[in-house]
CSV table of C-alpha atoms and ligand atoms in Angstrom, one decimal:
chain,number,residue,atom,x,y,z
A,7,MET,CA,160.6,-138.5,118.8
A,8,ASN,CA,163.6,-139.6,116.8
A,9,ASP,CA,167.3,-139.5,117.9
A,10,MET,CA,167.9,-136.3,116.0
A,11,MET,CA,165.2,-134.3,117.7
A,12,LEU,CA,166.1,-135.8,121.2
A,13,LEU,CA,169.7,-134.6,120.6
A,14,ALA,CA,168.5,-131.1,119.4
A,15,ARG,CA,166.3,-130.8,122.5
A,16,GLU,CA,169.2,-131.7,124.7
A,17,ILE,CA,171.4,-129.0,123.1
A,18,THR,CA,168.5,-126.4,123.3
A,19,LYS,CA,168.2,-127.2,127.0
A,20,ARG,CA,172.0,-126.7,127.4
A,21,GLU,CA,171.8,-123.4,125.4
A,22,LYS,CA,169.1,-122.2,127.7
A,23,GLU,CA,171.7,-122.2,130.5
A,24,THR,CA,174.8,-121.2,128.7
A,25,GLY,CA,173.3,-118.9,126.2
A,26,LYS,CA,172.8,-119.3,122.4
A,27,ASN,CA,175.8,-119.5,120.1
A,28,PRO,CA,174.8,-117.4,117.0
A,29,GLU,CA,178.2,-117.9,115.3
A,30,ARG,CA,177.9,-121.7,115.5
A,31,PHE,CA,174.3,-121.6,114.4
A,32,GLY,CA,175.3,-119.4,111.4
A,33,GLY,CA,177.7,-122.0,110.2
A,34,PHE,CA,175.2,-124.8,110.8
A,35,ILE,CA,172.3,-123.3,108.9
A,36,SER,CA,174.5,-122.3,105.9
A,37,ARG,CA,175.5,-125.9,105.5
A,38,ILE,CA,172.1,-127.5,105.8
A,39,SER,CA,170.1,-128.0,102.5
A,40,LYS,CA,166.8,-126.0,102.6
A,41,ALA,CA,163.5,-125.3,100.9
A,42,GLU,CA,161.8,-122.1,100.6
A,43,ILE,CA,158.1,-121.6,99.7
A,44,HIS,CA,157.2,-117.9,100.0
A,45,ILE,CA,159.3,-115.7,97.9
A,46,HIS,CA,158.5,-113.3,95.0
A,47,VAL,CA,160.9,-114.2,92.2
A,48,GLU,CA,161.0,-110.6,90.8
A,49,SER,CA,162.7,-109.7,94.1
A,50,LEU,CA,165.5,-112.2,93.4
A,51,MET,CA,166.9,-109.8,90.9
A,52,THR,CA,169.9,-108.0,92.5
A,53,ALA,CA,170.7,-104.3,92.8
A,54,ALA,CA,173.3,-104.9,90.1
A,55,ASP,CA,170.7,-106.2,87.8
A,56,LEU,CA,168.6,-103.1,88.3
A,57,LEU,CA,171.6,-100.9,87.8
A,58,LYS,CA,172.2,-102.5,84.5
A,59,LEU,CA,168.6,-101.9,83.4
A,60,ASN,CA,168.8,-98.4,84.8
A,61,GLY,CA,171.8,-97.8,82.5
A,62,LYS,CA,169.9,-99.3,79.6
A,63,TYR,CA,166.8,-97.2,80.0
A,64,GLY,CA,167.9,-94.1,82.0
A,65,LEU,CA,165.2,-94.5,84.5
A,66,TYR,CA,167.1,-92.8,87.3
A,67,PRO,CA,169.7,-90.9,85.3
A,68,ASP,CA,171.5,-89.5,88.4
A,69,CYS,CA,172.0,-93.0,90.0
A,70,LYS,CA,175.3,-94.5,89.0
A,71,THR,CA,175.9,-96.9,91.8
A,72,GLU,CA,173.9,-99.7,93.5
A,73,LYS,CA,173.9,-97.6,96.6
A,74,ALA,CA,172.5,-94.6,95.0
A,75,LEU,CA,169.8,-96.6,93.2
A,76,LYS,CA,168.6,-98.3,96.4
A,77,GLU,CA,168.6,-95.0,98.1
A,78,ALA,CA,166.4,-93.5,95.3
A,79,LEU,CA,164.0,-96.6,95.4
A,80,GLY,CA,163.7,-96.2,99.1
A,81,ILE,CA,164.8,-99.8,99.8
A,82,LYS,CA,164.0,-100.8,103.5
A,83,LYS,CA,162.5,-97.4,104.1
A,84,ILE,CA,158.8,-98.3,103.5
A,85,ALA,CA,156.0,-97.2,105.9
A,86,ASP,CA,153.7,-100.1,105.4
A,87,LEU,CA,152.6,-103.0,103.0
A,88,SER,CA,151.0,-100.5,100.5
A,89,GLU,CA,154.2,-98.7,100.1
A,90,MET,CA,156.1,-102.0,99.8
A,91,ILE,CA,153.7,-103.0,96.9
A,92,GLU,CA,154.4,-99.7,95.2
A,93,GLN,CA,158.0,-100.3,95.5
A,94,PHE,CA,157.5,-103.9,94.1
A,95,LEU,CA,155.6,-102.5,91.0
A,96,THR,CA,158.5,-100.0,90.5
A,97,ILE,CA,161.1,-102.8,90.5
A,98,GLN,CA,158.9,-104.7,88.0
A,99,SER,CA,158.8,-101.6,85.8
A,100,PHE,CA,162.6,-101.8,85.3
A,101,ILE,CA,161.8,-104.7,83.0
A,102,LYS,CA,160.8,-102.6,79.9
A,103,GLU,CA,161.0,-105.3,77.2
A,104,GLU,CA,160.2,-108.9,76.9
A,105,ASP,CA,163.9,-109.7,76.3
A,106,ASP,CA,164.6,-108.4,79.9
A,107,PHE,CA,162.2,-110.9,81.3
A,108,SER,CA,164.7,-113.7,81.4
A,109,LEU,CA,166.6,-111.8,84.0
A,110,ILE,CA,164.1,-113.0,86.5
A,111,GLY,CA,164.6,-116.7,85.6
A,112,ASP,CA,168.3,-116.2,85.6
A,113,SER,CA,168.3,-114.7,89.1
A,114,ILE,CA,166.7,-117.8,90.8
A,115,LEU,CA,169.7,-120.1,90.8
A,116,PRO,CA,172.3,-117.8,92.3
A,117,TYR,CA,169.9,-117.0,95.2
A,118,MET,CA,169.3,-120.8,95.7
A,119,LYS,CA,173.1,-121.5,95.8
A,120,ARG,CA,173.9,-118.6,98.1
A,121,ASN,CA,171.4,-120.0,100.6
A,122,ASN,CA,171.9,-123.8,100.0
A,123,ILE,CA,168.3,-124.1,98.8
A,124,PHE,CA,167.3,-127.3,96.9
A,125,TYR,CA,163.7,-126.6,96.4
A,126,LEU,CA,162.2,-123.1,95.9
A,127,GLU,CA,158.6,-122.3,95.3
A,128,GLY,CA,158.1,-118.7,94.2
A,129,HIS,CA,155.4,-116.3,93.3
A,130,LEU,CA,155.5,-114.3,90.0
A,131,ALA,CA,153.0,-111.3,89.8
A,132,VAL,CA,152.2,-111.1,86.1
A,133,SER,CA,149.5,-108.4,86.1
A,134,SER,CA,151.8,-105.3,85.5
A,135,PHE,CA,153.6,-107.2,82.7
A,136,VAL,CA,150.4,-108.4,81.0
A,137,LYS,CA,148.9,-104.8,81.3
A,138,ARG,CA,152.0,-103.6,79.5
A,139,GLY,CA,151.4,-105.9,76.6
A,140,PHE,CA,154.0,-108.6,77.4
A,141,ASP,CA,152.9,-112.0,75.9
A,142,PHE,CA,152.0,-114.4,78.7
A,143,ARG,CA,152.9,-117.5,76.9
A,144,ARG,CA,156.4,-116.2,76.0
A,145,MET,CA,157.0,-115.2,79.6
A,146,MET,CA,156.0,-118.6,80.9
A,147,THR,CA,158.0,-120.4,78.2
A,148,SER,CA,161.1,-118.3,79.2
A,149,LEU,CA,160.5,-119.0,82.9
A,150,ASP,CA,159.9,-122.8,82.4
A,151,ALA,CA,163.2,-122.9,80.3
A,152,SER,CA,165.1,-121.3,83.2
A,153,LEU,CA,163.7,-123.7,85.7
A,154,GLU,CA,164.3,-126.8,83.5
A,155,GLU,CA,167.9,-125.6,83.2
A,156,ILE,CA,168.3,-125.3,87.0
A,157,ALA,CA,167.0,-128.9,87.4
A,158,ARG,CA,169.1,-130.2,84.5
A,159,THR,CA,172.5,-128.6,85.5
A,160,GLU,CA,172.2,-128.4,89.3
A,161,GLY,CA,169.6,-131.0,90.3
A,162,ARG,CA,167.7,-128.4,92.2
A,163,GLU,CA,163.9,-128.1,91.9
A,164,THR,CA,161.5,-125.2,91.7
A,165,GLY,CA,157.9,-124.3,91.3
A,166,ILE,CA,156.1,-121.1,90.5
A,167,LEU,CA,152.7,-119.9,91.6
A,168,ILE,CA,151.2,-117.1,89.5
A,169,ASP,CA,150.1,-114.3,91.7
A,170,VAL,CA,146.6,-113.5,90.4
A,171,SER,CA,146.8,-110.4,92.6
A,172,ARG,CA,144.2,-108.5,94.5
A,173,THR,CA,145.7,-105.2,93.6
A,174,PHE,CA,144.0,-105.0,90.3
A,175,GLY,CA,140.6,-106.5,91.2
A,176,PRO,CA,138.9,-109.9,90.6
A,177,GLU,CA,138.3,-109.5,86.8
A,178,ASN,CA,142.0,-109.1,86.3
A,179,ALA,CA,142.7,-112.1,88.6
A,180,MET,CA,140.3,-114.3,86.5
A,181,ASN,CA,142.0,-113.2,83.4
A,182,ASN,CA,145.4,-114.2,84.9
A,183,LEU,CA,144.0,-117.5,85.8
A,184,ASN,CA,142.6,-118.0,82.3
A,185,LEU,CA,145.9,-117.2,80.7
A,186,LEU,CA,147.6,-119.7,82.9
A,187,LEU,CA,145.1,-122.5,82.1
A,188,ASP,CA,145.5,-121.8,78.5
A,189,TYR,CA,149.4,-122.0,78.8
A,190,LEU,CA,149.2,-125.1,80.8
A,191,SER,CA,146.9,-126.8,78.4
A,192,SER,CA,149.4,-126.4,75.6
A,193,VAL,CA,152.6,-127.8,77.2
A,194,LYS,CA,153.5,-131.3,78.2
A,195,LYS,CA,155.5,-130.4,81.3
A,196,SER,CA,155.6,-127.1,83.4
A,197,ARG,CA,156.9,-126.0,86.7
A,198,ILE,CA,154.2,-123.4,87.0
A,199,LEU,CA,152.1,-125.2,89.6
A,200,GLY,CA,149.1,-123.0,90.3
A,201,ILE,CA,148.0,-119.5,91.8
A,202,GLY,CA,148.6,-117.4,94.7
A,203,LEU,CA,146.7,-114.3,95.9
A,204,GLY,CA,149.1,-111.4,96.8
A,205,GLY,CA,148.9,-107.7,96.8
A,206,ALA,CA,147.5,-105.2,99.3
A,207,GLU,CA,145.5,-107.3,101.9
A,208,LYS,CA,143.3,-104.3,102.7
A,209,SER,CA,142.3,-103.6,99.1
A,210,GLY,CA,140.6,-106.9,98.4
A,211,GLU,CA,138.3,-109.1,100.6
A,212,PRO,CA,138.9,-112.8,100.1
A,213,VAL,CA,135.2,-113.3,99.0
A,214,LEU,CA,135.9,-111.3,95.8
A,215,TYR,CA,138.3,-114.0,94.7
A,216,ARG,CA,136.1,-117.0,95.5
A,217,GLU,CA,135.3,-117.8,91.9
A,218,VAL,CA,138.9,-117.6,90.8
A,219,PHE,CA,140.0,-120.0,93.5
A,220,GLU,CA,137.1,-122.4,92.8
A,221,LYS,CA,138.1,-122.5,89.2
A,222,ALA,CA,141.7,-123.0,89.9
A,223,ARG,CA,140.8,-125.8,92.4
A,224,LYS,CA,138.6,-127.6,89.9
A,225,ALA,CA,141.4,-127.5,87.3
A,226,GLY,CA,143.7,-129.2,89.8
A,227,LEU,CA,146.0,-126.2,90.3
A,228,ARG,CA,147.8,-125.6,93.5
A,229,HIS,CA,146.4,-122.5,95.4
A,230,VAL,CA,147.7,-120.4,98.2
A,231,ALA,CA,146.7,-117.0,99.6
A,232,HIS,CA,148.3,-114.2,101.5
A,233,ALA,CA,146.3,-113.1,104.6
A,234,GLY,CA,147.1,-111.8,108.0
A,235,GLU,CA,150.3,-109.8,107.4
A,236,GLU,CA,148.5,-106.5,107.8
A,237,SER,CA,144.9,-107.6,108.1
A,238,PRO,CA,143.3,-108.8,111.3
A,239,TYR,CA,142.7,-112.5,112.1
A,240,THR,CA,139.2,-112.3,110.7
A,241,GLN,CA,140.7,-112.1,107.2
A,242,ILE,CA,142.4,-115.4,107.8
A,243,TYR,CA,139.0,-116.9,108.7
A,244,ASP,CA,137.5,-115.4,105.5
A,245,THR,CA,140.4,-116.6,103.4
A,246,LEU,CA,140.0,-120.2,104.7
A,247,GLU,CA,136.3,-120.1,104.2
A,248,TYR,CA,136.1,-118.5,100.7
A,249,LEU,CA,139.4,-119.5,99.0
A,250,LYS,CA,140.2,-122.8,100.7
A,251,PRO,CA,143.9,-122.4,100.2
A,252,GLU,CA,146.4,-125.1,100.7
A,253,ARG,CA,148.7,-122.7,102.6
A,254,ILE,CA,148.4,-119.3,104.1
A,255,GLY,CA,151.0,-116.5,103.2
A,256,HIS,CA,152.1,-114.9,106.5
A,257,GLY,CA,149.0,-115.5,108.6
A,258,ILE,CA,150.8,-113.9,111.6
A,259,SER,CA,147.6,-112.1,112.9
A,260,ALA,CA,146.3,-115.5,113.9
A,261,PHE,CA,148.0,-114.9,117.2
A,262,GLN,CA,145.1,-112.5,118.0
A,263,ASN,CA,142.6,-115.3,118.4
A,264,GLU,CA,142.9,-118.4,120.5
A,265,THR,CA,140.2,-120.4,118.6
A,266,LEU,CA,141.8,-119.6,115.2
A,267,MET,CA,145.3,-120.7,116.5
A,268,ASP,CA,143.7,-124.0,117.7
A,269,GLU,CA,142.0,-124.6,114.5
A,270,LEU,CA,145.0,-124.0,112.4
A,271,ALA,CA,147.0,-126.3,114.6
A,272,ALA,CA,144.4,-129.0,114.3
A,273,SER,CA,144.1,-128.8,110.5
A,274,GLY,CA,147.9,-128.6,110.0
A,275,MET,CA,147.4,-125.6,107.7
A,276,PRO,CA,150.9,-124.3,107.0
A,277,LEU,CA,151.7,-120.6,107.6
A,278,GLU,CA,154.4,-119.2,105.3
A,279,ILE,CA,156.1,-116.8,107.7
A,280,CYS,CA,158.5,-114.2,106.5
A,281,PRO,CA,159.6,-112.3,109.8
A,282,THR,CA,161.7,-109.5,108.2
A,283,SER,CA,158.8,-108.6,105.8
A,284,ASN,CA,156.4,-108.5,108.7
A,285,LEU,CA,158.8,-106.3,110.7
A,286,LEU,CA,159.3,-103.8,107.8
A,287,THR,CA,155.6,-103.6,107.0
A,288,LYS,CA,155.2,-103.0,110.7
A,289,THR,CA,151.5,-104.0,111.5
A,290,PHE,CA,151.9,-106.5,114.2
A,291,ALA,CA,155.7,-106.1,115.3
A,292,THR,CA,158.7,-104.0,114.4
A,293,ARG,CA,161.3,-105.9,116.4
A,294,MET,CA,162.1,-109.6,115.9
A,295,GLU,CA,161.8,-109.9,119.8
A,296,ASP,CA,158.1,-109.1,119.5
A,297,HIS,CA,157.3,-111.2,116.4
A,298,PRO,CA,154.6,-113.8,117.1
A,299,ILE,CA,156.4,-116.7,115.4
A,300,ALA,CA,157.3,-118.4,118.7
A,301,ALA,CA,153.7,-118.1,120.0
A,302,LEU,CA,152.3,-119.6,116.8
A,303,MET,CA,154.8,-122.5,117.0
A,304,SER,CA,154.2,-123.1,120.6
A,305,ARG,CA,150.5,-123.7,119.8
A,306,GLY,CA,151.5,-126.5,117.5
A,307,ILE,CA,150.9,-124.6,114.2
A,308,MET,CA,152.8,-125.7,111.1
A,309,VAL,CA,155.0,-122.6,110.7
A,310,THR,CA,157.5,-122.4,107.8
A,311,LEU,CA,160.3,-119.8,107.4
A,312,ASN,CA,160.7,-117.7,104.2
A,313,THR,CA,162.0,-114.4,103.0
A,314,ASP,CA,159.3,-112.9,100.8
A,315,ASP,CA,161.3,-110.2,99.0
A,316,PRO,CA,165.1,-110.5,99.2
A,317,LEU,CA,165.9,-107.4,97.1
A,318,LEU,CA,163.4,-105.1,98.8
A,319,PHE,CA,164.0,-106.2,102.4
A,320,GLU,CA,167.7,-107.0,101.9
A,321,VAL,CA,167.2,-110.4,103.3
A,322,GLU,CA,168.5,-113.9,102.5
A,323,LEU,CA,167.2,-117.2,103.9
A,324,ASN,CA,170.3,-118.1,105.9
A,325,ARG,CA,170.2,-114.7,107.5
A,326,GLU,CA,166.4,-115.0,108.3
A,327,TYR,CA,167.1,-118.3,110.2
A,328,ALA,CA,169.9,-116.6,112.0
A,329,GLN,CA,167.8,-113.6,113.0
A,330,VAL,CA,165.0,-115.8,114.3
A,331,TYR,CA,167.4,-118.0,116.3
A,332,SER,CA,169.2,-115.0,117.8
A,333,HIS,CA,166.3,-112.7,118.6
A,334,THR,CA,163.4,-114.9,119.6
A,335,GLU,CA,162.9,-117.5,122.2
A,336,LEU,CA,163.0,-120.3,119.7
A,337,GLY,CA,165.9,-122.7,120.2
A,338,LEU,CA,167.9,-125.0,117.9
A,339,ASP,CA,165.2,-127.8,118.1
A,340,ASP,CA,162.5,-125.2,116.8
A,341,MET,CA,164.8,-124.1,114.0
A,342,ILE,CA,165.1,-127.8,112.9
A,343,THR,CA,161.3,-128.0,113.1
A,344,LEU,CA,161.1,-124.9,110.8
A,345,LEU,CA,163.6,-126.5,108.3
A,346,LEU,CA,161.6,-129.7,108.1
A,347,ASN,CA,158.1,-128.0,108.2
A,348,THR,CA,159.1,-125.9,105.1
A,349,VAL,CA,160.0,-129.0,103.2
A,350,LYS,CA,156.8,-130.8,104.3
A,351,ALA,CA,154.7,-127.9,103.2
A,352,THR,CA,156.0,-127.8,99.7
A,353,PHE,CA,154.1,-128.9,96.6
A,354,MET,CA,156.8,-131.4,95.7
A,355,GLU,CA,155.8,-135.0,94.8
A,356,GLU,CA,155.8,-137.2,97.9
A,357,GLU,CA,158.8,-139.3,96.8
A,358,ALA,CA,161.0,-136.2,96.1
A,359,LYS,CA,159.8,-134.6,99.3
A,360,ASP,CA,160.8,-137.7,101.3
A,361,ARG,CA,164.3,-137.8,99.6
A,362,LEU,CA,164.9,-134.1,100.6
A,363,LEU,CA,163.7,-134.7,104.1
A,364,ALA,CA,165.9,-137.7,104.4
A,365,ARG,CA,168.9,-135.7,103.1
A,366,ILE,CA,168.3,-132.8,105.4
A,367,THR,CA,167.8,-135.1,108.4
A,368,GLY,CA,171.0,-136.8,107.6
A,369,GLU,CA,172.9,-133.5,107.3
A,370,ILE,CA,171.5,-132.2,110.6
A,371,THR,CA,172.3,-135.4,112.5
A,372,GLU,CA,175.9,-135.2,111.2
A,373,GLU,CA,176.2,-131.5,112.3
A,374,LEU,CA,174.7,-132.1,115.8
A,375,ALA,CA,177.4,-134.6,116.6
A,376,ASN,CA,179.8,-131.7,116.5
A,377,PHE,CA,177.8,-129.6,118.8
A,378,LYS,CA,179.9,-130.1,121.9
B,425,ZN,ZN1,154.4,-112.4,99.8
């Protein structure tokens, strides 16, 4: 164990006796550079963005303020994952014309800055746009231009995974993959890295998407899949078997099965955990105190920390870290492990990953020296 982790353990031990210091942690976490790897970029648009689109198209004519609009959309009032997906599709439907699409790309950098994020990997769910006649190539070109601008002006890196989506069935998913392959074959450089499988977990068994993932894998695309946010641990097994993903989105139901937890730990399979999302979709916990994140980490599983949907869940990455620190048994040392795991689980090139890890380690070491 290196000096930084030894010191973090020491502080954690002390905090077990004296109690945690959420205020000090809040300052600490906001100053540390971070990565995030499970976030749906449509949900980086703000309520102010939606209000503008609402004014342009008169979607909810009575809503003149952000508060009224959030109320009308039922933000944070969902009953389960299916309702959340409905809400997500409603938010997407605010983007009526291709010209509005650049709002999504424009919303990424402000979020990264607010949370001191230097590498962000997000999902984009293209199905509803494609179905409404948006041109896939033009959407990707616009997004790639936004991401290039973020790198050029801010030195922050990004990657996008196209959500082939289980909400609209396997044929639609294959169509999304084919559109992506066609786009990637025509450009020299792109930050669109591969595919993800999102959407209502109960509506599509992983086996249905086996061919889509096989094709993506053979084409050298990165590939991840949501499983185990509302589905039982058996769906995580099926996802691993049929889709062979490089990471599991959520995967929290793994806590139901000892053997699966051991297998996940042994294989180093990263879980992209988004606690607030899990609490609001309510399947396995409704209070942070009851979330299985600490149980999964204590088994040695590679857990990463993410927000999923900032707009819909009113969550930000800094706050997510603060909530987990304040309301679970995880200590400062565990929070550092989460910070580092999330970078290690990214699809960055090794050299860039090492650079970011070194930078974060340096920042943490400096901060810990002030933890008296
Ligand atoms: Zn997600």
